[in-house]
Amino acid sequence: MEKSGKRRLKQSTLNSLVNVDKIKAEKKKAKESYEEEKKAPISKEGKRKREDIDSDPAIDSSQDLKTLVNFKLTKGMEPADFEPIFYSIAEKILNGCGIVVKKDKDIRVFRIIEIEFYLKHEEYHNDNFTHQDKDQMETLHWYFHKMGKNYKCASYKGLDISFGRKSEKMYGGILLRTLQDVDTLTFHEGSCNLVKEIFTLSEANEVKDFLELNKNFSKSDILRTIDYSDIDTFKENEEANAITLVQFSGKKSGVWTPREIYKSPRVGLTLKRDAPEKEYFLMRNYRFCTNPDSIKKCKSQIYLGLLGQGIKNPDTLTKITKKSAETHKAAYNAGLKSDSKNLKKFKGVALSTSDISTIIGISHRIYQ
């Protein structure tokens, strides 16, 4: 695996990709410019040091969440330029925010453990894995996943924090993947299971039922800033939204103590629908989490994401079994050594976990 640089391509280039030879030629050129770019130091454990995070304006998580999601789009931006932006938002959400669910005078409070980023802007970040629903063109709204005009149901439910903009024709969604109940410390994994847990207080099964039972629910009025010790005030607040995203002021402790953040490829994406730019975005590290040892779903992708970043002891961090680690590492290494054209055989087909590991290896060799 080449270590001298990662692939940086303009979105216009991604839109015009036609063959692997062109990719290789542009990759060589990209390395030269990449050497001049600043990279945050990595500790022996493979973690970004707190002082490095705090001193880097690109990932200043001390800012208000509303400020962070309203980042400036600059002419000439490349897809790779969005990675530190996503990191800054993830740092804020995972270490500075929570979710309060309310029904009458009952509340449930969750810490956000795992999220994924989806953003589509045709010129700068043309990620077609983004749903592109009109609700994703709003900033800081709740977006329940839809199929056309209807809300998805059963095991296809999902909930995003939107961060798009109509004025700039940008769709953005931050998918909630894992929550932790702050009272029981139980983890609720999976985008569907998570929504079901949020609906528990309302005794609703589907989105339409939840909306019918919560007439006061607002998908646009979602963010509140409070001290984490004041969460109980939601019980008496009759005007509180049924689902509120809270960002905390002041020093946090206990269950809200800041935790290390890790990134890895997103879950459930395939190349079933052929689009050249999808290859680039397929295995980007747009999945962010704390507690990788407690996350069970698609653990191998977290493991390989950490392995590909050179993070020490990814097996220990994720608590993946030795057998599983060896199996996925072998498939990943096969991808690193594979001809880039082998990605074609994964188009239009369902993927096994071994296939995904191989694709991560191929993607890391080409694009990282």
Short mmCIF file of C-alpha atoms in Angstrom, two decimals:
data_model
loop_
_atom_site.label_atom_id
_atom_site.label_comp_id
_atom_site.label_asym_id
_atom_site.label_seq_id
_atom_site.Cartn_x
_atom_site.Cartn_y
_atom_site.Cartn_z
CA MET A 1 0.00 0.00 0.00
CA GLU A 2 1.42 3.38 -0.96
CA LYS A 3 2.01 5.65 2.04
CA SER A 4 3.17 8.86 0.45
CA GLY A 5 -0.25 10.42 -0.05
CA LYS A 6 -3.94 9.94 -0.56
CA ARG A 7 -6.05 10.52 -3.63
CA ARG A 8 -7.51 14.02 -3.89
CA LEU A 9 -9.83 14.61 -6.84
CA LYS A 10 -12.06 17.49 -7.77
CA GLN A 11 -15.73 16.59 -8.12
CA SER A 12 -15.59 17.54 -11.79
CA THR A 13 -12.88 14.92 -12.22
CA LEU A 14 -14.92 12.28 -10.42
CA ASN A 15 -17.86 13.01 -12.68
CA SER A 16 -15.74 12.27 -15.73
CA LEU A 17 -13.95 9.11 -14.58
CA VAL A 18 -13.94 6.57 -17.36
CA ASN A 19 -11.04 4.19 -16.74
CA VAL A 20 -8.45 3.06 -14.24
CA ASP A 21 -5.47 4.36 -16.26
CA LYS A 22 -6.82 7.85 -15.90
CA ILE A 23 -7.26 7.29 -12.18
CA LYS A 24 -3.63 6.20 -11.80
CA ALA A 25 -2.30 9.17 -13.76
CA GLU A 26 -4.28 11.64 -11.69
CA LYS A 27 -3.34 9.86 -8.49
CA LYS A 28 0.36 10.40 -9.22
CA LYS A 29 -0.22 14.09 -9.81
CA ALA A 30 -2.37 14.36 -6.68
CA LYS A 31 0.42 13.01 -4.49
CA GLU A 32 2.68 15.93 -5.34
CA SER A 33 0.20 18.53 -4.11
CA TYR A 34 -0.77 16.43 -1.12
CA GLU A 35 2.75 16.55 0.33
CA GLU A 36 2.26 20.26 0.95
CA GLU A 37 -0.90 19.78 2.95
CA LYS A 38 -0.98 19.88 6.71
CA LYS A 39 -1.73 16.63 8.48
CA ALA A 40 -2.49 16.48 12.19
CA PRO A 41 0.12 14.45 14.13
CA ILE A 42 -0.81 10.94 15.14
CA SER A 43 0.08 9.50 18.54
CA LYS A 44 1.62 6.07 19.02
CA GLU A 45 -1.87 4.72 19.61
CA GLY A 46 -2.97 6.17 16.28
CA LYS A 47 -5.22 8.79 17.89
CA ARG A 48 -5.29 12.48 17.19
CA LYS A 49 -3.99 14.33 20.25
CA ARG A 50 -6.46 16.60 22.03
CA GLU A 51 -4.13 19.61 21.66
CA ASP A 52 -3.94 18.99 17.90
CA ILE A 53 -7.72 18.87 17.63
CA ASP A 54 -8.15 22.04 19.66
CA SER A 55 -5.54 23.95 17.66
CA ASP A 56 -6.88 23.03 14.22
CA PRO A 57 -9.50 25.59 13.10
CA ALA A 58 -10.92 23.07 10.63
CA ILE A 59 -12.07 20.89 13.53
CA ASP A 60 -12.91 23.43 16.22
CA SER A 61 -15.71 21.58 17.97
CA SER A 62 -16.04 24.34 20.58
CA GLN A 63 -18.21 26.18 18.07
CA ASP A 64 -21.98 26.04 18.17
CA LEU A 65 -23.43 23.16 16.13
CA LYS A 66 -25.41 25.60 14.00
CA THR A 67 -22.15 27.37 13.11
CA LEU A 68 -20.39 24.10 12.29
CA VAL A 69 -23.08 22.85 9.90
CA ASN A 70 -23.16 26.23 8.15
CA PHE A 71 -19.60 25.82 6.89
CA LYS A 72 -18.66 27.89 3.87
CA LEU A 73 -18.61 26.34 0.41
CA THR A 74 -15.56 27.70 -1.40
CA LYS A 75 -14.90 27.68 -5.12
CA GLY A 76 -12.57 24.85 -6.06
CA MET A 77 -13.40 22.65 -3.07
CA GLU A 78 -12.67 18.94 -3.49
CA PRO A 79 -14.46 15.98 -1.89
CA ALA A 80 -11.52 15.39 0.46
CA ASP A 81 -11.92 18.92 1.83
CA PHE A 82 -15.16 17.83 3.49
CA GLU A 83 -13.55 15.19 5.71
CA PRO A 84 -12.26 17.62 8.40
CA ILE A 85 -15.61 19.40 8.24
CA PHE A 86 -17.44 16.14 8.93
CA TYR A 87 -15.00 15.39 11.74
CA SER A 88 -15.69 18.73 13.43
CA ILE A 89 -19.44 18.17 13.27
CA ALA A 90 -19.05 14.57 14.49
CA GLU A 91 -16.92 15.75 17.41
CA LYS A 92 -19.65 18.18 18.41
CA ILE A 93 -22.51 15.72 18.06
CA LEU A 94 -20.83 12.72 19.68
CA ASN A 95 -19.18 14.62 22.54
CA GLY A 96 -21.36 17.68 22.94
CA CYS A 97 -24.95 16.71 22.15
CA GLY A 98 -27.71 14.37 23.23
CA ILE A 99 -31.31 13.53 22.35
CA VAL A 100 -34.30 14.06 24.64
CA VAL A 101 -37.51 12.20 23.77
CA LYS A 102 -40.65 13.47 25.53
CA LYS A 103 -44.24 12.28 25.88
CA ASP A 104 -46.40 14.19 28.37
CA LYS A 105 -44.21 14.39 31.52
CA ASP A 106 -42.08 11.37 30.69
CA ILE A 107 -38.67 11.74 29.05
CA ARG A 108 -35.91 9.48 27.82
CA VAL A 109 -32.40 10.80 27.31
CA PHE A 110 -29.82 9.36 24.92
CA ARG A 111 -26.18 9.93 24.21
CA ILE A 112 -25.35 9.74 20.48
CA ILE A 113 -22.75 7.02 19.85
CA GLU A 114 -22.60 6.47 16.09
CA ILE A 115 -23.46 8.56 13.02
CA GLU A 116 -22.87 8.59 9.25
CA PHE A 117 -22.53 11.56 6.91
CA TYR A 118 -24.22 11.93 3.52
CA LEU A 119 -23.80 15.08 1.44
CA LYS A 120 -24.52 15.80 -2.20
CA HIS A 121 -23.41 18.95 -3.99
CA GLU A 122 -23.01 18.39 -7.72
CA GLU A 123 -19.95 20.60 -8.05
CA TYR A 124 -17.99 19.88 -4.88
CA HIS A 125 -19.17 16.61 -3.30
CA ASN A 126 -21.38 14.55 -5.61
CA ASP A 127 -22.17 11.67 -3.25
CA ASN A 128 -25.11 9.90 -4.87
CA PHE A 129 -25.54 7.63 -1.85
CA THR A 130 -27.38 10.63 -0.35
CA HIS A 131 -31.19 10.25 -0.46
CA GLN A 132 -31.68 13.71 -1.99
CA ASP A 133 -35.06 14.22 -0.35
CA LYS A 134 -36.18 17.85 -0.21
CA ASP A 135 -36.09 17.68 3.61
CA GLN A 136 -32.33 17.16 3.33
CA MET A 137 -32.01 20.63 1.83
CA GLU A 138 -32.89 22.13 5.22
CA THR A 139 -30.43 22.92 8.03
CA LEU A 140 -30.88 21.23 11.42
CA HIS A 141 -34.23 19.58 10.74
CA TRP A 142 -35.30 16.05 11.59
CA TYR A 143 -35.60 13.92 8.46
CA PHE A 144 -37.40 10.58 8.74
CA HIS A 145 -36.38 8.47 5.76
CA LYS A 146 -38.78 8.32 2.84
CA MET A 147 -39.44 6.38 -0.32
CA GLY A 148 -40.86 8.97 -2.64
CA LYS A 149 -43.42 10.91 -0.61
CA ASN A 150 -44.08 8.14 1.90
CA TYR A 151 -42.17 7.44 5.12
CA LYS A 152 -40.22 4.21 5.14
CA CYS A 153 -41.57 1.60 7.51
CA ALA A 154 -40.75 -1.72 9.17
CA SER A 155 -36.99 -2.41 9.06
CA TYR A 156 -36.28 0.44 6.64
CA LYS A 157 -36.91 3.31 9.05
CA GLY A 158 -34.17 5.86 9.68
CA LEU A 159 -33.66 9.32 11.15
CA ASP A 160 -31.23 12.03 10.02
CA ILE A 161 -30.17 15.41 11.30
CA SER A 162 -30.30 17.39 8.08
CA PHE A 163 -27.56 19.87 7.15
CA GLY A 164 -28.38 20.88 3.59
CA ARG A 165 -29.15 24.25 2.00
CA LYS A 166 -31.74 25.10 -0.62
CA SER A 167 -29.88 28.24 -1.65
CA GLU A 168 -26.80 26.23 -2.63
CA LYS A 169 -28.64 23.14 -3.91
CA MET A 170 -26.95 20.98 -1.29
CA TYR A 171 -28.49 17.88 0.29
CA GLY A 172 -27.10 16.78 3.65
CA GLY A 173 -28.04 14.12 6.17
CA ILE A 174 -26.36 12.89 9.35
CA LEU A 175 -27.77 9.42 9.94
CA LEU A 176 -28.20 8.34 13.56
CA ARG A 177 -26.94 4.75 13.89
CA THR A 178 -26.43 4.09 17.61
CA LEU A 179 -27.76 5.71 20.79
CA GLN A 180 -26.99 4.97 24.44
CA ASP A 181 -29.71 5.32 27.08
CA VAL A 182 -28.09 7.47 29.79
CA ASP A 183 -30.15 5.82 32.56
CA THR A 184 -29.68 2.14 31.71
CA LEU A 185 -26.45 2.63 29.66
CA THR A 186 -27.98 0.26 27.07
CA PHE A 187 -26.82 0.65 23.46
CA HIS A 188 -29.50 0.73 20.75
CA GLU A 189 -27.88 -0.09 17.40
CA GLY A 190 -29.06 0.16 13.84
CA SER A 191 -30.96 3.00 12.19
CA CYS A 192 -34.29 1.16 12.38
CA ASN A 193 -33.92 -0.15 15.94
CA LEU A 194 -32.90 3.31 17.05
CA VAL A 195 -36.09 4.87 15.67
CA LYS A 196 -38.18 2.14 17.28
CA GLU A 197 -36.57 2.95 20.63
CA ILE A 198 -37.29 6.66 20.19
CA PHE A 199 -40.93 5.78 19.49
CA THR A 200 -41.28 3.66 22.66
CA LEU A 201 -42.64 6.46 24.87
CA SER A 202 -45.35 7.18 22.31
CA GLU A 203 -46.11 3.47 21.82
CA ALA A 204 -45.83 4.03 18.08
CA ASN A 205 -44.60 1.49 15.56
CA GLU A 206 -44.25 3.59 12.44
CA VAL A 207 -43.45 7.22 11.62
CA LYS A 208 -47.03 8.04 10.62
CA ASP A 209 -48.26 6.68 13.97
CA PHE A 210 -45.68 8.73 15.87
CA LEU A 211 -46.71 11.91 14.06
CA GLU A 212 -50.39 11.23 14.72
CA LEU A 213 -49.71 10.73 18.45
CA ASN A 214 -47.47 13.79 18.75
CA LYS A 215 -49.30 16.72 17.23
CA ASN A 216 -46.75 19.12 18.74
CA PHE A 217 -43.82 17.49 16.97
CA SER A 218 -41.76 19.90 14.89
CA LYS A 219 -39.23 18.63 12.40
CA SER A 220 -37.68 22.09 12.11
CA ASP A 221 -37.46 23.24 15.75
CA ILE A 222 -34.97 20.62 16.92
CA LEU A 223 -31.96 22.26 18.65
CA ARG A 224 -31.68 23.55 22.23
CA THR A 225 -28.60 24.60 24.21
CA ILE A 226 -28.68 23.71 27.92
CA ASP A 227 -26.44 22.64 30.79
CA TYR A 228 -26.44 18.85 30.89
CA SER A 229 -27.62 18.97 34.52
CA ASP A 230 -30.84 20.74 33.45
CA ILE A 231 -32.25 17.93 31.32
CA ASP A 232 -35.01 17.16 33.84
CA THR A 233 -36.57 20.56 33.09
CA PHE A 234 -37.95 18.95 29.92
CA LYS A 235 -40.42 17.01 32.08
CA GLU A 236 -42.33 20.15 33.04
CA ASN A 237 -41.88 21.96 29.74
CA GLU A 238 -45.20 21.46 27.97
CA GLU A 239 -43.89 23.16 24.84
CA ALA A 240 -40.87 20.88 24.46
CA ASN A 241 -40.61 19.05 21.14
CA ALA A 242 -41.29 15.31 21.10
CA ILE A 243 -37.68 14.80 19.95
CA THR A 244 -35.08 17.45 20.83
CA LEU A 245 -31.42 17.62 19.88
CA VAL A 246 -29.67 19.25 22.84
CA GLN A 247 -26.17 20.67 22.81
CA PHE A 248 -24.54 21.10 26.19
CA SER A 249 -22.89 24.15 27.68
CA GLY A 250 -20.33 23.91 30.46
CA LYS A 251 -18.00 21.10 31.46
CA LYS A 252 -19.41 17.60 31.04
CA SER A 253 -18.93 14.65 33.39
CA GLY A 254 -20.31 11.21 34.12
CA VAL A 255 -22.02 9.60 31.14
CA TRP A 256 -21.44 12.83 29.17
CA THR A 257 -17.64 12.82 29.59
CA PRO A 258 -15.97 13.26 26.14
CA ARG A 259 -14.80 10.03 24.51
CA GLU A 260 -12.34 9.17 21.75
CA ILE A 261 -13.84 9.29 18.25
CA TYR A 262 -13.09 6.80 15.47
CA LYS A 263 -13.99 6.85 11.78
CA SER A 264 -14.58 4.07 9.26
CA PRO A 265 -16.56 3.30 6.05
CA ARG A 266 -20.35 3.61 6.05
CA VAL A 267 -22.68 0.63 6.24
CA GLY A 268 -24.84 -1.04 3.60
CA LEU A 269 -23.60 0.73 0.47
CA THR A 270 -23.14 -1.14 -2.80
CA LEU A 271 -22.40 -0.58 -6.48
CA LYS A 272 -25.71 -2.05 -7.64
CA ARG A 273 -26.41 1.11 -9.61
CA ASP A 274 -23.44 1.96 -11.76
CA ALA A 275 -22.17 5.53 -11.38
CA PRO A 276 -18.44 6.34 -11.71
CA GLU A 277 -18.34 8.73 -8.74
CA LYS A 278 -19.88 6.10 -6.45
CA GLU A 279 -16.60 4.17 -6.45
CA TYR A 280 -14.88 7.11 -4.79
CA PHE A 281 -17.53 7.62 -2.11
CA LEU A 282 -18.28 3.93 -1.47
CA MET A 283 -15.71 3.38 1.28
CA ARG A 284 -14.94 6.91 2.49
CA ASN A 285 -14.50 7.13 6.26
CA TYR A 286 -17.79 8.93 6.85
CA ARG A 287 -18.95 6.72 9.73
CA PHE A 288 -18.01 8.15 13.14
CA CYS A 289 -18.39 6.50 16.52
CA THR A 290 -17.27 6.31 20.10
CA ASN A 291 -17.20 2.94 21.89
CA PRO A 292 -16.16 0.77 18.90
CA ASP A 293 -15.85 -2.16 21.30
CA SER A 294 -19.58 -1.98 22.08
CA ILE A 295 -20.85 -1.67 18.50
CA LYS A 296 -21.77 -5.06 17.06
CA LYS A 297 -23.27 -4.23 13.67
CA CYS A 298 -20.73 -4.28 10.83
CA LYS A 299 -17.86 -4.37 13.31
CA SER A 300 -15.49 -5.65 10.61
CA GLN A 301 -15.81 -2.36 8.72
CA ILE A 302 -14.80 -0.40 11.81
CA TYR A 303 -11.87 -2.78 12.30
CA LEU A 304 -10.67 -2.41 8.70
CA GLY A 305 -11.22 1.34 8.76
CA LEU A 306 -8.91 1.64 11.76
CA LEU A 307 -6.44 -0.81 10.22
CA GLY A 308 -6.30 1.25 7.02
CA GLN A 309 -5.58 4.41 9.01
CA GLY A 310 -2.62 2.76 10.70
CA ILE A 311 -4.24 2.82 14.12
CA LYS A 312 -2.53 0.50 16.57
CA ASN A 313 -4.35 -2.60 17.84
CA PRO A 314 -7.66 -2.18 15.96
CA ASP A 315 -8.64 -5.69 17.06
CA THR A 316 -8.37 -4.68 20.72
CA LEU A 317 -10.22 -1.41 20.20
CA THR A 318 -13.14 -3.11 18.45
CA LYS A 319 -13.04 -6.40 20.39
CA ILE A 320 -13.43 -8.28 17.13
CA THR A 321 -12.74 -12.01 17.47
CA LYS A 322 -9.33 -13.25 16.40
CA LYS A 323 -10.83 -15.51 13.73
CA SER A 324 -12.98 -12.73 12.28
CA ALA A 325 -10.06 -10.28 12.29
CA GLU A 326 -7.85 -12.75 10.41
CA THR A 327 -10.57 -13.48 7.84
CA HIS A 328 -11.35 -9.84 7.10
CA LYS A 329 -7.71 -8.77 7.14
CA ALA A 330 -6.90 -11.45 4.55
CA ALA A 331 -9.71 -10.22 2.28
CA TYR A 332 -8.63 -6.61 2.85
CA ASN A 333 -5.00 -7.41 1.97
CA ALA A 334 -6.19 -9.20 -1.16
CA GLY A 335 -7.93 -5.98 -2.12
CA LEU A 336 -4.77 -3.96 -1.53
CA LYS A 337 -2.93 -6.22 -3.98
CA SER A 338 -5.79 -6.53 -6.45
CA ASP A 339 -6.02 -4.92 -9.86
CA SER A 340 -8.18 -1.80 -9.61
CA LYS A 341 -10.38 -3.12 -12.41
CA ASN A 342 -11.58 -5.84 -10.07
CA LEU A 343 -14.06 -3.36 -8.62
CA LYS A 344 -16.12 -3.97 -11.74
CA LYS A 345 -17.03 -7.48 -10.64
CA PHE A 346 -18.78 -6.06 -7.57
CA LYS A 347 -21.13 -3.87 -9.60
CA GLY A 348 -24.77 -4.89 -9.72
CA VAL A 349 -24.46 -7.69 -7.16
CA ALA A 350 -25.22 -8.26 -3.48
CA LEU A 351 -22.07 -8.14 -1.37
CA SER A 352 -20.86 -10.62 1.23
CA THR A 353 -18.88 -9.40 4.25
CA SER A 354 -15.76 -10.80 2.59
CA ASP A 355 -16.53 -8.83 -0.59
CA ILE A 356 -16.87 -5.65 1.46
CA SER A 357 -13.48 -6.25 3.08
CA THR A 358 -11.88 -6.71 -0.33
CA ILE A 359 -13.55 -3.56 -1.67
CA ILE A 360 -12.26 -1.58 1.31
CA GLY A 361 -8.75 -2.77 0.46
CA ILE A 362 -9.11 -1.79 -3.21
CA SER A 363 -10.59 1.59 -2.27
CA HIS A 364 -7.84 2.32 0.24
CA ARG A 365 -5.19 1.57 -2.38
CA ILE A 366 -6.75 3.81 -5.01
CA TYR A 367 -8.19 6.68 -3.01
CA GLN A 368 -6.27 6.94 0.27
#
